[in-house]
PDB file of C-alpha atoms in Angstrom:
ATOM      1  CA  MET H 378     -28.366  -6.883 -14.887  1.00  0.00           C
ATOM      2  CA  LYS H 379     -26.816  -4.277 -12.615  1.00  0.00           C
ATOM      3  CA  TRP H 380     -23.056  -3.828 -12.508  1.00  0.00           C
ATOM      4  CA  SER H 381     -22.982  -4.980  -8.872  1.00  0.00           C
ATOM      5  CA  GLU H 382     -24.742  -8.231  -9.779  1.00  0.00           C
ATOM      6  CA  GLN H 383     -22.344  -8.868 -12.632  1.00  0.00           C
ATOM      7  CA  VAL H 384     -19.238  -8.147 -10.597  1.00  0.00           C
ATOM      8  CA  TRP H 385     -20.345 -10.261  -7.649  1.00  0.00           C
ATOM      9  CA  SER H 386     -20.762 -13.222  -9.990  1.00  0.00           C
ATOM     10  CA  ARG H 387     -17.120 -12.676 -10.987  1.00  0.00           C
ATOM     11  CA  ILE H 388     -15.872 -12.990  -7.413  1.00  0.00           C
ATOM     12  CA  GLU H 389     -18.346 -15.535  -6.008  1.00  0.00           C
ATOM     13  CA  LYS H 390     -15.715 -18.298  -5.973  1.00  0.00           C
ATOM     14  CA  ASP H 391     -13.243 -15.982  -4.261  1.00  0.00           C
ATOM     15  CA  TYR H 392     -15.870 -15.083  -1.674  1.00  0.00           C
ATOM     16  CA  GLN H 393     -16.568 -18.758  -0.996  1.00  0.00           C
ATOM     17  CA  SER H 394     -12.827 -19.282  -0.554  1.00  0.00           C
ATOM     18  CA  ILE H 395     -12.776 -16.469   2.013  1.00  0.00           C
ATOM     19  CA  LEU H 396     -15.527 -18.155   4.027  1.00  0.00           C
ATOM     20  CA  LYS H 397     -13.402 -21.310   4.214  1.00  0.00           C
ATOM     21  CA  MET H 398     -10.229 -19.551   5.384  1.00  0.00           C
ATOM     22  CA  PRO H 399      -8.924 -20.722   8.766  1.00  0.00           C
ATOM     23  CA  PHE H 400      -8.946 -17.124  10.005  1.00  0.00           C
ATOM     24  CA  ILE H 401     -12.687 -16.848   9.304  1.00  0.00           C
ATOM     25  CA  THR H 402     -13.731 -20.292  10.512  1.00  0.00           C
ATOM     26  CA  GLU H 403     -11.715 -19.972  13.727  1.00  0.00           C
ATOM     27  CA  LEU H 404     -13.005 -16.460  14.274  1.00  0.00           C
ATOM     28  CA  ALA H 405     -16.529 -17.858  13.993  1.00  0.00           C
ATOM     29  CA  ASP H 406     -16.030 -20.617  16.549  1.00  0.00           C
ATOM     30  CA  GLY H 407     -13.887 -18.486  18.855  1.00  0.00           C
ATOM     31  CA  SER H 408     -10.777 -20.655  18.513  1.00  0.00           C
ATOM     32  CA  LEU H 409      -8.659 -18.139  16.595  1.00  0.00           C
ATOM     33  CA  PRO H 410      -5.365 -17.723  18.493  1.00  0.00           C
ATOM     34  CA  LYS H 411      -5.172 -14.432  20.347  1.00  0.00           C
ATOM     35  CA  ASN H 412      -1.858 -13.409  18.754  1.00  0.00           C
ATOM     36  CA  LYS H 413      -3.327 -13.746  15.255  1.00  0.00           C
ATOM     37  CA  PHE H 414      -6.282 -11.559  16.168  1.00  0.00           C
ATOM     38  CA  GLN H 415      -3.955  -9.024  17.783  1.00  0.00           C
ATOM     39  CA  PHE H 416      -1.932  -8.865  14.564  1.00  0.00           C
ATOM     40  CA  TYR H 417      -5.112  -8.482  12.544  1.00  0.00           C
ATOM     41  CA  MET H 418      -6.497  -5.693  14.711  1.00  0.00           C
ATOM     42  CA  ALA H 419      -3.243  -3.737  14.683  1.00  0.00           C
ATOM     43  CA  GLN H 420      -2.978  -3.949  10.898  1.00  0.00           C
ATOM     44  CA  ASP H 421      -6.677  -3.221  10.422  1.00  0.00           C
ATOM     45  CA  SER H 422      -6.353  -0.097  12.521  1.00  0.00           C
ATOM     46  CA  ILE H 423      -3.551   1.114  10.245  1.00  0.00           C
ATOM     47  CA  TYR H 424      -5.592   0.094   7.213  1.00  0.00           C
ATOM     48  CA  LEU H 425      -8.647   2.075   8.312  1.00  0.00           C
ATOM     49  CA  GLU H 426      -6.648   5.288   8.585  1.00  0.00           C
ATOM     50  CA  HIS H 427      -5.595   4.957   4.940  1.00  0.00           C
ATOM     51  CA  PHE H 428      -8.980   3.590   3.838  1.00  0.00           C
ATOM     52  CA  GLY H 429     -10.632   6.684   5.294  1.00  0.00           C
ATOM     53  CA  ARG H 430      -8.355   8.877   3.205  1.00  0.00           C
ATOM     54  CA  ALA H 431      -9.170   6.859   0.084  1.00  0.00           C
ATOM     55  CA  LEU H 432     -12.881   7.278   0.780  1.00  0.00           C
ATOM     56  CA  ALA H 433     -12.377  11.022   1.262  1.00  0.00           C
ATOM     57  CA  LEU H 434     -10.638  11.191  -2.121  1.00  0.00           C
ATOM     58  CA  VAL H 435     -13.652   9.526  -3.734  1.00  0.00           C
ATOM     59  CA  GLY H 436     -15.945  11.993  -1.995  1.00  0.00           C
ATOM     60  CA  ALA H 437     -13.876  14.953  -3.148  1.00  0.00           C
ATOM     61  CA  ARG H 438     -13.865  13.749  -6.758  1.00  0.00           C
ATOM     62  CA  ALA H 439     -17.452  12.452  -7.006  1.00  0.00           C
ATOM     63  CA  HIS H 440     -19.531  14.044  -9.763  1.00  0.00           C
ATOM     64  CA  ASP H 441     -22.820  13.833  -7.873  1.00  0.00           C
ATOM     65  CA  ILE H 442     -23.172  15.788  -4.624  1.00  0.00           C
ATOM     66  CA  LYS H 443     -25.095  12.868  -3.114  1.00  0.00           C
ATOM     67  CA  ASP H 444     -22.117  10.573  -3.685  1.00  0.00           C
ATOM     68  CA  ALA H 445     -19.746  13.241  -2.372  1.00  0.00           C
ATOM     69  CA  LEU H 446     -21.680  13.451   0.887  1.00  0.00           C
ATOM     70  CA  SER H 447     -21.985   9.674   1.169  1.00  0.00           C
ATOM     71  CA  PHE H 448     -18.296   8.929   0.721  1.00  0.00           C
ATOM     72  CA  MET H 449     -17.183  11.761   2.977  1.00  0.00           C
ATOM     73  CA  GLY H 450     -19.490  10.293   5.600  1.00  0.00           C
ATOM     74  CA  PHE H 451     -17.998   6.839   5.021  1.00  0.00           C
ATOM     75  CA  ALA H 452     -14.536   8.364   5.490  1.00  0.00           C
ATOM     76  CA  ALA H 453     -15.482   9.913   8.820  1.00  0.00           C
ATOM     77  CA  ASN H 454     -16.960   6.615   9.967  1.00  0.00           C
ATOM     78  CA  ALA H 455     -13.848   4.657   9.002  1.00  0.00           C
ATOM     79  CA  ILE H 456     -11.476   7.010  10.788  1.00  0.00           C
ATOM     80  CA  VAL H 457     -13.497   7.931  13.874  1.00  0.00           C
ATOM     81  CA  VAL H 458     -16.138   5.318  14.678  1.00  0.00           C
ATOM     82  CA  GLU H 459     -14.373   2.118  13.676  1.00  0.00           C
ATOM     83  CA  ASN H 460     -11.044   3.334  15.019  1.00  0.00           C
ATOM     84  CA  ALA H 461     -12.760   3.779  18.378  1.00  0.00           C
ATOM     85  CA  LEU H 462     -13.862   0.144  18.183  1.00  0.00           C
ATOM     86  CA  HIS H 463     -10.282  -0.907  17.614  1.00  0.00           C
ATOM     87  CA  GLU H 464      -9.115   1.177  20.531  1.00  0.00           C
ATOM     88  CA  SER H 465     -11.497  -0.753  22.781  1.00  0.00           C
ATOM     89  CA  TYR H 466     -10.166  -4.011  21.345  1.00  0.00           C
ATOM     90  CA  PHE H 467      -6.609  -2.886  22.046  1.00  0.00           C
ATOM     91  CA  VAL H 468      -7.589  -2.721  25.724  1.00  0.00           C
ATOM     92  CA  ASP H 469      -9.526  -6.005  25.644  1.00  0.00           C
ATOM     93  CA  PHE H 470      -6.738  -7.948  23.942  1.00  0.00           C
ATOM     94  CA  GLY H 471      -3.691  -6.224  25.378  1.00  0.00           C
ATOM     95  CA  VAL H 472      -2.479  -4.509  22.211  1.00  0.00           C
ATOM     96  CA  THR H 473      -0.303  -1.611  23.331  1.00  0.00           C
ATOM     97  CA  ASP H 474       1.360  -0.771  20.013  1.00  0.00           C
ATOM     98  CA  LYS H 475      -0.068  -1.358  16.552  1.00  0.00           C
ATOM     99  CA  GLY H 476       3.458  -1.325  15.154  1.00  0.00           C
ATOM    100  CA  LYS H 477       4.361  -0.706  11.528  1.00  0.00           C
ATOM    101  CA  ILE H 478       2.479  -1.435   8.350  1.00  0.00           C
ATOM    102  CA  GLU H 479       3.175  -4.975   7.117  1.00  0.00           C
ATOM    103  CA  PRO H 480       3.213  -6.263   3.489  1.00  0.00           C
ATOM    104  CA  ALA H 481      -0.449  -7.206   2.914  1.00  0.00           C
ATOM    105  CA  CYS H 482      -1.762  -3.992   4.449  1.00  0.00           C
ATOM    106  CA  HIS H 483       0.867  -1.922   2.627  1.00  0.00           C
ATOM    107  CA  HIS H 484      -0.084  -3.435  -0.729  1.00  0.00           C
ATOM    108  CA  TYR H 485      -3.799  -2.972  -0.163  1.00  0.00           C
ATOM    109  CA  VAL H 486      -3.780   0.646   1.021  1.00  0.00           C
ATOM    110  CA  HIS H 487      -1.401   1.800  -1.678  1.00  0.00           C
ATOM    111  CA  PHE H 488      -3.577   0.162  -4.313  1.00  0.00           C
ATOM    112  CA  LEU H 489      -6.633   1.956  -2.919  1.00  0.00           C
ATOM    113  CA  LYS H 490      -5.000   5.355  -2.574  1.00  0.00           C
ATOM    114  CA  SER H 491      -3.382   5.292  -6.009  1.00  0.00           C
ATOM    115  CA  THR H 492      -6.605   4.092  -7.633  1.00  0.00           C
ATOM    116  CA  THR H 493      -8.858   6.639  -5.934  1.00  0.00           C
ATOM    117  CA  ALA H 494      -6.402   9.449  -6.661  1.00  0.00           C
ATOM    118  CA  LEU H 495      -5.328   8.713 -10.230  1.00  0.00           C
ATOM    119  CA  ASP H 496      -7.973   6.585 -11.951  1.00  0.00           C
ATOM    120  CA  ALA H 497     -11.468   7.671 -12.923  1.00  0.00           C
ATOM    121  CA  VAL H 498     -13.550   8.302  -9.821  1.00  0.00           C
ATOM    122  CA  GLU H 499     -15.921   5.489 -10.846  1.00  0.00           C
ATOM    123  CA  VAL H 500     -12.981   3.066 -10.690  1.00  0.00           C
ATOM    124  CA  GLY H 501     -12.033   4.386  -7.270  1.00  0.00           C
ATOM    125  CA  MET H 502     -15.565   3.798  -6.043  1.00  0.00           C
ATOM    126  CA  ALA H 503     -15.397   0.194  -7.238  1.00  0.00           C
ATOM    127  CA  ALA H 504     -11.995  -0.327  -5.610  1.00  0.00           C
ATOM    128  CA  VAL H 505     -13.230   0.622  -2.121  1.00  0.00           C
ATOM    129  CA  LEU H 506     -16.490  -1.340  -2.380  1.00  0.00           C
ATOM    130  CA  PRO H 507     -15.223  -4.835  -1.415  1.00  0.00           C
ATOM    131  CA  CYS H 508     -14.155  -3.590   2.009  1.00  0.00           C
ATOM    132  CA  PHE H 509     -17.792  -2.688   2.627  1.00  0.00           C
ATOM    133  CA  TRP H 510     -19.554  -5.503   0.868  1.00  0.00           C
ATOM    134  CA  ILE H 511     -17.356  -8.501   1.623  1.00  0.00           C
ATOM    135  CA  TYR H 512     -16.971  -7.538   5.286  1.00  0.00           C
ATOM    136  CA  GLN H 513     -20.724  -7.317   5.616  1.00  0.00           C
ATOM    137  CA  ARG H 514     -21.323 -10.637   3.876  1.00  0.00           C
ATOM    138  CA  VAL H 515     -18.643 -12.355   5.957  1.00  0.00           C
ATOM    139  CA  GLY H 516     -20.010 -10.810   9.153  1.00  0.00           C
ATOM    140  CA  ASP H 517     -23.535 -11.967   8.315  1.00  0.00           C
ATOM    141  CA  HIS H 518     -22.277 -15.460   7.495  1.00  0.00           C
ATOM    142  CA  ILE H 519     -20.408 -15.766  10.774  1.00  0.00           C
ATOM    143  CA  TYR H 520     -23.314 -14.369  12.759  1.00  0.00           C
ATOM    144  CA  LYS H 521     -25.778 -16.831  11.224  1.00  0.00           C
ATOM    145  CA  ASN H 522     -23.527 -19.876  11.435  1.00  0.00           C
ATOM    146  CA  SER H 523     -21.585 -19.342  14.647  1.00  0.00           C
ATOM    147  CA  LYS H 524     -22.644 -21.654  17.469  1.00  0.00           C
ATOM    148  CA  ALA H 525     -19.920 -20.691  19.909  1.00  0.00           C
ATOM    149  CA  GLU H 526     -20.935 -19.348  23.294  1.00  0.00           C
ATOM    150  CA  ASN H 527     -18.911 -16.531  24.846  1.00  0.00           C
ATOM    151  CA  ASN H 528     -16.997 -15.971  21.622  1.00  0.00           C
ATOM    152  CA  PRO H 529     -14.233 -13.466  22.445  1.00  0.00           C
ATOM    153  CA  TYR H 530     -14.651 -11.964  18.973  1.00  0.00           C
ATOM    154  CA  GLN H 531     -18.392 -11.388  19.195  1.00  0.00           C
ATOM    155  CA  LYS H 532     -18.072  -7.590  19.178  1.00  0.00           C
ATOM    156  CA  TRP H 533     -16.361  -7.704  15.768  1.00  0.00           C
ATOM    157  CA  ILE H 534     -19.015 -10.091  14.459  1.00  0.00           C
ATOM    158  CA  ASN H 535     -21.832  -7.848  15.676  1.00  0.00           C
ATOM    159  CA  THR H 536     -20.269  -4.733  14.155  1.00  0.00           C
ATOM    160  CA  TYR H 537     -19.991  -6.091  10.630  1.00  0.00           C
ATOM    161  CA  SER H 538     -23.324  -7.905  10.681  1.00  0.00           C
ATOM    162  CA  GLY H 539     -25.239  -4.982  12.162  1.00  0.00           C
ATOM    163  CA  GLU H 540     -28.092  -3.100  10.505  1.00  0.00           C
ATOM    164  CA  GLU H 541     -26.288   0.250  10.522  1.00  0.00           C
ATOM    165  CA  PHE H 542     -23.311  -1.146   8.648  1.00  0.00           C
ATOM    166  CA  GLY H 543     -25.684  -2.897   6.228  1.00  0.00           C
ATOM    167  CA  VAL H 544     -27.293   0.438   5.337  1.00  0.00           C
ATOM    168  CA  ALA H 545     -23.893   1.926   4.485  1.00  0.00           C
ATOM    169  CA  VAL H 546     -23.046  -1.101   2.346  1.00  0.00           C
ATOM    170  CA  GLN H 547     -26.253  -0.818   0.338  1.00  0.00           C
ATOM    171  CA  GLN H 548     -25.626   2.892  -0.154  1.00  0.00           C
ATOM    172  CA  ALA H 549     -22.124   2.221  -1.498  1.00  0.00           C
ATOM    173  CA  ILE H 550     -23.418  -0.516  -3.834  1.00  0.00           C
ATOM    174  CA  MET H 551     -26.173   1.765  -5.137  1.00  0.00           C
ATOM    175  CA  SER H 552     -23.699   4.561  -5.830  1.00  0.00           C
ATOM    176  CA  CYS H 553     -21.483   2.198  -7.815  1.00  0.00           C
ATOM    177  CA  ASP H 554     -24.431   0.895  -9.813  1.00  0.00           C
ATOM    178  CA  GLU H 555     -25.560   4.422 -10.644  1.00  0.00           C
ATOM    179  CA  VAL H 556     -22.177   5.612 -11.887  1.00  0.00           C
ATOM    180  CA  ALA H 557     -21.595   2.344 -13.761  1.00  0.00           C
ATOM    181  CA  ALA H 558     -24.865   2.815 -15.635  1.00  0.00           C
ATOM    182  CA  LYS H 559     -23.844   6.311 -16.747  1.00  0.00           C
ATOM    183  CA  THR H 560     -20.218   5.726 -17.707  1.00  0.00           C
ATOM    184  CA  THR H 561     -18.539   4.079 -20.693  1.00  0.00           C
ATOM    185  CA  SER H 562     -17.981   0.364 -21.205  1.00  0.00           C
ATOM    186  CA  VAL H 563     -14.231   0.952 -20.868  1.00  0.00           C
ATOM    187  CA  ILE H 564     -14.642   2.526 -17.431  1.00  0.00           C
ATOM    188  CA  ARG H 565     -17.082  -0.201 -16.379  1.00  0.00           C
ATOM    189  CA  ASP H 566     -14.492  -2.833 -17.272  1.00  0.00           C
ATOM    190  CA  LYS H 567     -11.900  -0.969 -15.202  1.00  0.00           C
ATOM    191  CA  MET H 568     -14.385  -0.788 -12.326  1.00  0.00           C
ATOM    192  CA  THR H 569     -14.739  -4.562 -12.484  1.00  0.00           C
ATOM    193  CA  GLU H 570     -10.962  -5.047 -12.568  1.00  0.00           C
ATOM    194  CA  ALA H 571     -10.545  -2.829  -9.513  1.00  0.00           C
ATOM    195  CA  PHE H 572     -13.308  -4.636  -7.608  1.00  0.00           C
ATOM    196  CA  VAL H 573     -11.761  -8.026  -8.344  1.00  0.00           C
ATOM    197  CA  ALA H 574      -8.300  -6.806  -7.317  1.00  0.00           C
ATOM    198  CA  SER H 575      -9.592  -5.459  -4.008  1.00  0.00           C
ATOM    199  CA  THR H 576     -11.408  -8.744  -3.359  1.00  0.00           C
ATOM    200  CA  LEU H 577      -8.136 -10.643  -3.704  1.00  0.00           C
ATOM    201  CA  LEU H 578      -6.426  -8.110  -1.469  1.00  0.00           C
ATOM    202  CA  GLU H 579      -9.132  -8.705   1.143  1.00  0.00           C
ATOM    203  CA  TYR H 580      -8.288 -12.419   1.016  1.00  0.00           C
ATOM    204  CA  ASN H 581      -4.579 -11.689   1.321  1.00  0.00           C
ATOM    205  CA  PHE H 582      -5.173  -9.386   4.302  1.00  0.00           C
ATOM    206  CA  TRP H 583      -6.879 -12.136   6.311  1.00  0.00           C
ATOM    207  CA  GLN H 584      -4.384 -14.772   5.226  1.00  0.00           C
ATOM    208  CA  ALA H 585      -1.484 -12.543   6.229  1.00  0.00           C
ATOM    209  CA  ALA H 586      -3.029 -12.114   9.686  1.00  0.00           C
ATOM    210  CA  TYR H 587      -3.342 -15.863  10.100  1.00  0.00           C
ATOM    211  CA  ASP H 588       0.249 -16.388   8.910  1.00  0.00           C
ATOM    212  CA  LEU H 589       1.541 -13.376  10.901  1.00  0.00           C
ATOM    213  CA  LYS H 590       3.162 -12.235   7.646  1.00  0.00           C
ATOM    214  CA  MET H 591       5.764  -9.537   8.227  1.00  0.00           C
ATOM    215  CA  TRP H 592       8.414  -7.940   6.066  1.00  0.00           C
ATOM    216  CA  ARG H 593      10.983 -10.287   7.560  1.00  0.00           C
TER     217      ARG H 593
END
């Protein structure tokens, strides 16, 4: 069994919990309050800036040139392409200032940057994978199950359920499987720990948006 198959089985219950979150279900039917989505978009924009740097660190440290090119490309996409999407949302939803980084985002990005900088590069690759994989799975789920017409969040749904994003996700999964197969059992265990931690941080990020969780 591939590492990716093993690790997904570890977080399947967490993933199912994500699908049942009010933020996700209300996003799917279009009833999510505007202020919660505004908070989410502002924090996600901040997150992507740091996520792009974490991806660039993985690319710089990757042993295989193919992985280096892939993760540097992912970094450029996170910072440039997806940030442009958020800029259009800022106009659509009247977000004029993304504000400061709040607790859930702060925790997540510092975990990613410290892991990609200081742990084995294989562990860093595993840490950034849930942001690809879970977002894609959630986007696909919403796209297939949403019955709302004129959903104000349809652009987000289309982005994370699109074919282009799916290709990037599969590339990231394949890279993780390849390095996992070549590394030690100790590093593989740390990869799994990092993947699980990032999955829980994904959950917390959405929950914090729904709760409008700020420092005070």
